[in-house]
Amino acid sequence: MCEIKIEHLTRNYGGGKGVFNLSFDVKHGEVFGFLGPNGAGKTTTIRHLMGFIKAQEGSCTINDLDCWKDSEKIQLKLGYIPGEISYFDDMSGTEFLKFTANYRKIHHNLQKDLLERFEFDPKIKIKKMSKGMKQKLGIVAAFMHNPDIFIFDEPTSGLDPLMQNRFIDLVIEEKKNGKTILMSSHIFEEVEKTCDRIGIIRQGKMAAIDSAAALKERHVRHYNVKLENETLAESFAKDFNGISNGLNVTVSARQSLEEIFMNYYGDDRK
Ligand SMILES: Nc1ncnc2c1ncn2[C@@H]1O[C@H](COP(=O)(O)OP(=O)(O)O)[C@@H](O)[C@H]1O
Ligand SMILES: [Mg+2]
């Protein structure tokens, strides 16, 4: 079952900008990484899913609801972290969370746990918050009503490494709870740690979709090493699976996803 479905989505801003004939889906209980550099079209895609903009061509659905026509219903249920949290500047964080809870008509609220987890005091005005604080406010607002489907637009930007890890832990927990998650990112590590599948978007088009495991597997290298004599080979064979004076060595590169990523984006830097 597909929870989030994007079919032939096109939004042409001119000059090669926008998204073009984009299709992918996120299945029930899946964590999908939407990976791409700045300007690739991640936020544009996500804004269609949230019903903020209408598709020129193609369609988006969430749980079979049309993202444009049924946007209000979708927005009420979803856990969404926007790329930039810049509205309601005059409210304090506390007021914003109260407003969000009222709007969603939620009774059971996970807010207290989330504030503790992210060591966040929301009392001050949003306009006085740093980028990291606004990001934490966005996280609390997205998780506090315990939604089944999440959409995150570069959720860890502005967070320090400790808080980035706390966020990743939270995503892993929600994954275990069976939640469906679409997460945009340009950080390989966070998608590698959390996502079942990864879609790589480049210049508004999907360059590749594969499981994180398969993308990594592509970059496992197999070497056949010949040693000078059998004695040397035997001593190595204690550590490796040596045959005669040849060794099979498997090397998996730490930055495998980054390498794959660069294969897709390499010519962007020309
Ligand atoms: N409303 C708009 N009008 C014109 N161009 C836009 C608009 N919104 C986004 N773009 C352009 O479309 C491209 C994709 O933007 P965006 O989806 O924000 O990328 P990403 O989130 O992957 O960084 C960028 O080149 C951006 O400048
Ligand atoms: Mg963006």
mmCIF file of N, CA, C and O and ligand atoms in Angstrom, residues 13 17-19 36-45 153-154 201, ligand 1:
data_model
loop_
_atom_site.group_PDB
_atom_site.id
_atom_site.type_symbol
_atom_site.label_atom_id
_atom_site.label_comp_id
_atom_site.label_asym_id
_atom_site.label_seq_id
_atom_site.Cartn_x
_atom_site.Cartn_y
_atom_site.Cartn_z
ATOM 1 N N TYR A 13 9.238 26.376 -13.466
ATOM 2 C CA TYR A 13 9.456 27.784 -13.125
ATOM 3 C C TYR A 13 10.213 28.510 -14.229
ATOM 4 O O TYR A 13 10.543 29.677 -14.093
ATOM 5 N N LYS A 17 14.278 25.397 -14.090
ATOM 6 C CA LYS A 17 13.990 25.272 -12.645
ATOM 7 C C LYS A 17 12.608 24.684 -12.407
ATOM 8 O O LYS A 17 11.677 24.961 -13.159
ATOM 9 N N GLY A 18 12.496 23.943 -11.339
ATOM 10 C CA GLY A 18 11.215 23.344 -10.981
ATOM 11 C C GLY A 18 11.331 21.845 -10.823
ATOM 12 O O GLY A 18 12.412 21.328 -10.503
ATOM 13 N N VAL A 19 10.209 21.133 -11.024
ATOM 14 C CA VAL A 19 10.233 19.660 -11.031
ATOM 15 C C VAL A 19 9.545 19.181 -12.312
ATOM 16 O O VAL A 19 8.585 19.792 -12.767
ATOM 17 N N GLY A 36 19.033 15.392 -2.356
ATOM 18 C CA GLY A 36 19.433 16.225 -3.488
ATOM 19 C C GLY A 36 20.053 17.530 -3.020
ATOM 20 O O GLY A 36 19.772 17.971 -1.908
ATOM 21 N N PRO A 37 20.861 18.145 -3.866
ATOM 22 C CA PRO A 37 21.520 19.400 -3.470
ATOM 23 C C PRO A 37 20.541 20.574 -3.492
ATOM 24 O O PRO A 37 19.401 20.429 -3.921
ATOM 25 N N ASN A 38 21.010 21.748 -3.059
ATOM 26 C CA ASN A 38 20.152 22.948 -3.072
ATOM 27 C C ASN A 38 19.651 23.228 -4.475
ATOM 28 O O ASN A 38 20.409 23.132 -5.433
ATOM 29 N N GLY A 39 18.375 23.552 -4.573
ATOM 30 C CA GLY A 39 17.803 23.925 -5.866
ATOM 31 C C GLY A 39 17.352 22.748 -6.703
ATOM 32 O O GLY A 39 16.873 22.928 -7.825
ATOM 33 N N ALA A 40 17.454 21.528 -6.177
ATOM 34 C CA ALA A 40 17.100 20.333 -6.961
ATOM 35 C C ALA A 40 15.587 20.175 -7.140
ATOM 36 O O ALA A 40 15.134 19.528 -8.079
ATOM 37 N N GLY A 41 14.808 20.761 -6.224
ATOM 38 C CA GLY A 41 13.346 20.658 -6.341
ATOM 39 C C GLY A 41 12.683 19.933 -5.181
ATOM 40 O O GLY A 41 11.499 19.591 -5.261
ATOM 41 N N LYS A 42 13.405 19.739 -4.081
ATOM 42 C CA LYS A 42 12.855 19.007 -2.928
ATOM 43 C C LYS A 42 11.699 19.788 -2.291
ATOM 44 O O LYS A 42 10.609 19.246 -2.088
ATOM 45 N N THR A 43 11.955 21.058 -1.969
ATOM 46 C CA THR A 43 10.922 21.863 -1.306
ATOM 47 C C THR A 43 9.716 22.051 -2.220
ATOM 48 O O THR A 43 8.565 21.963 -1.767
ATOM 49 N N THR A 44 9.954 22.265 -3.500
ATOM 50 C CA THR A 44 8.847 22.404 -4.464
ATOM 51 C C THR A 44 7.966 21.158 -4.429
ATOM 52 O O THR A 44 6.736 21.262 -4.356
ATOM 53 N N THR A 45 8.565 19.985 -4.447
ATOM 54 C CA THR A 45 7.808 18.732 -4.388
ATOM 55 C C THR A 45 6.998 18.649 -3.104
ATOM 56 O O THR A 45 5.800 18.347 -3.110
ATOM 57 N N ASP A 153 11.174 18.518 5.682
ATOM 58 C CA ASP A 153 11.996 19.197 4.679
ATOM 59 C C ASP A 153 13.300 19.642 5.342
ATOM 60 O O ASP A 153 13.324 20.625 6.065
ATOM 61 N N GLU A 154 14.353 18.916 5.081
ATOM 62 C CA GLU A 154 15.675 19.162 5.679
ATOM 63 C C GLU A 154 15.557 19.422 7.187
ATOM 64 O O GLU A 154 15.893 20.502 7.680
ATOM 65 N N ILE A 201 17.229 13.239 -6.298
ATOM 66 C CA ILE A 201 16.661 14.218 -7.222
ATOM 67 C C ILE A 201 17.759 15.169 -7.704
ATOM 68 O O ILE A 201 18.600 15.613 -6.928
HETATM 69 N N1 LIG B 1 8.109 30.332 -6.643
HETATM 70 C C1 LIG B 1 9.197 30.134 -7.419
HETATM 71 N N2 LIG B 1 9.399 30.873 -8.531
HETATM 72 C C2 LIG B 1 10.478 30.678 -9.304
HETATM 73 N N3 LIG B 1 11.454 29.778 -9.045
HETATM 74 C C3 LIG B 1 11.320 29.025 -7.937
HETATM 75 C C4 LIG B 1 10.186 29.159 -7.055
HETATM 76 N N4 LIG B 1 10.324 28.276 -6.044
HETATM 77 C C5 LIG B 1 11.483 27.618 -6.272
HETATM 78 N N5 LIG B 1 12.079 28.043 -7.401
HETATM 79 C C6 LIG B 1 13.336 27.533 -7.981
HETATM 80 O O1 LIG B 1 13.145 26.158 -8.272
HETATM 81 C C7 LIG B 1 14.320 25.427 -7.959
HETATM 82 C C8 LIG B 1 14.007 24.335 -6.954
HETATM 83 O O2 LIG B 1 13.821 24.939 -5.687
HETATM 84 P P1 LIG B 1 13.541 24.118 -4.361
HETATM 85 O O3 LIG B 1 12.420 23.183 -4.603
HETATM 86 O O4 LIG B 1 13.386 25.103 -3.261
HETATM 87 O O5 LIG B 1 14.896 23.280 -4.205
HETATM 88 P P2 LIG B 1 15.487 22.479 -2.941
HETATM 89 O O6 LIG B 1 14.444 22.470 -1.867
HETATM 90 O O7 LIG B 1 15.832 21.122 -3.455
HETATM 91 O O8 LIG B 1 16.714 23.242 -2.510
HETATM 92 C C9 LIG B 1 15.338 26.420 -7.470
HETATM 93 O O9 LIG B 1 16.166 26.786 -8.556
HETATM 94 C C10 LIG B 1 14.491 27.591 -7.015
HETATM 95 O O10 LIG B 1 15.202 28.793 -7.130
#
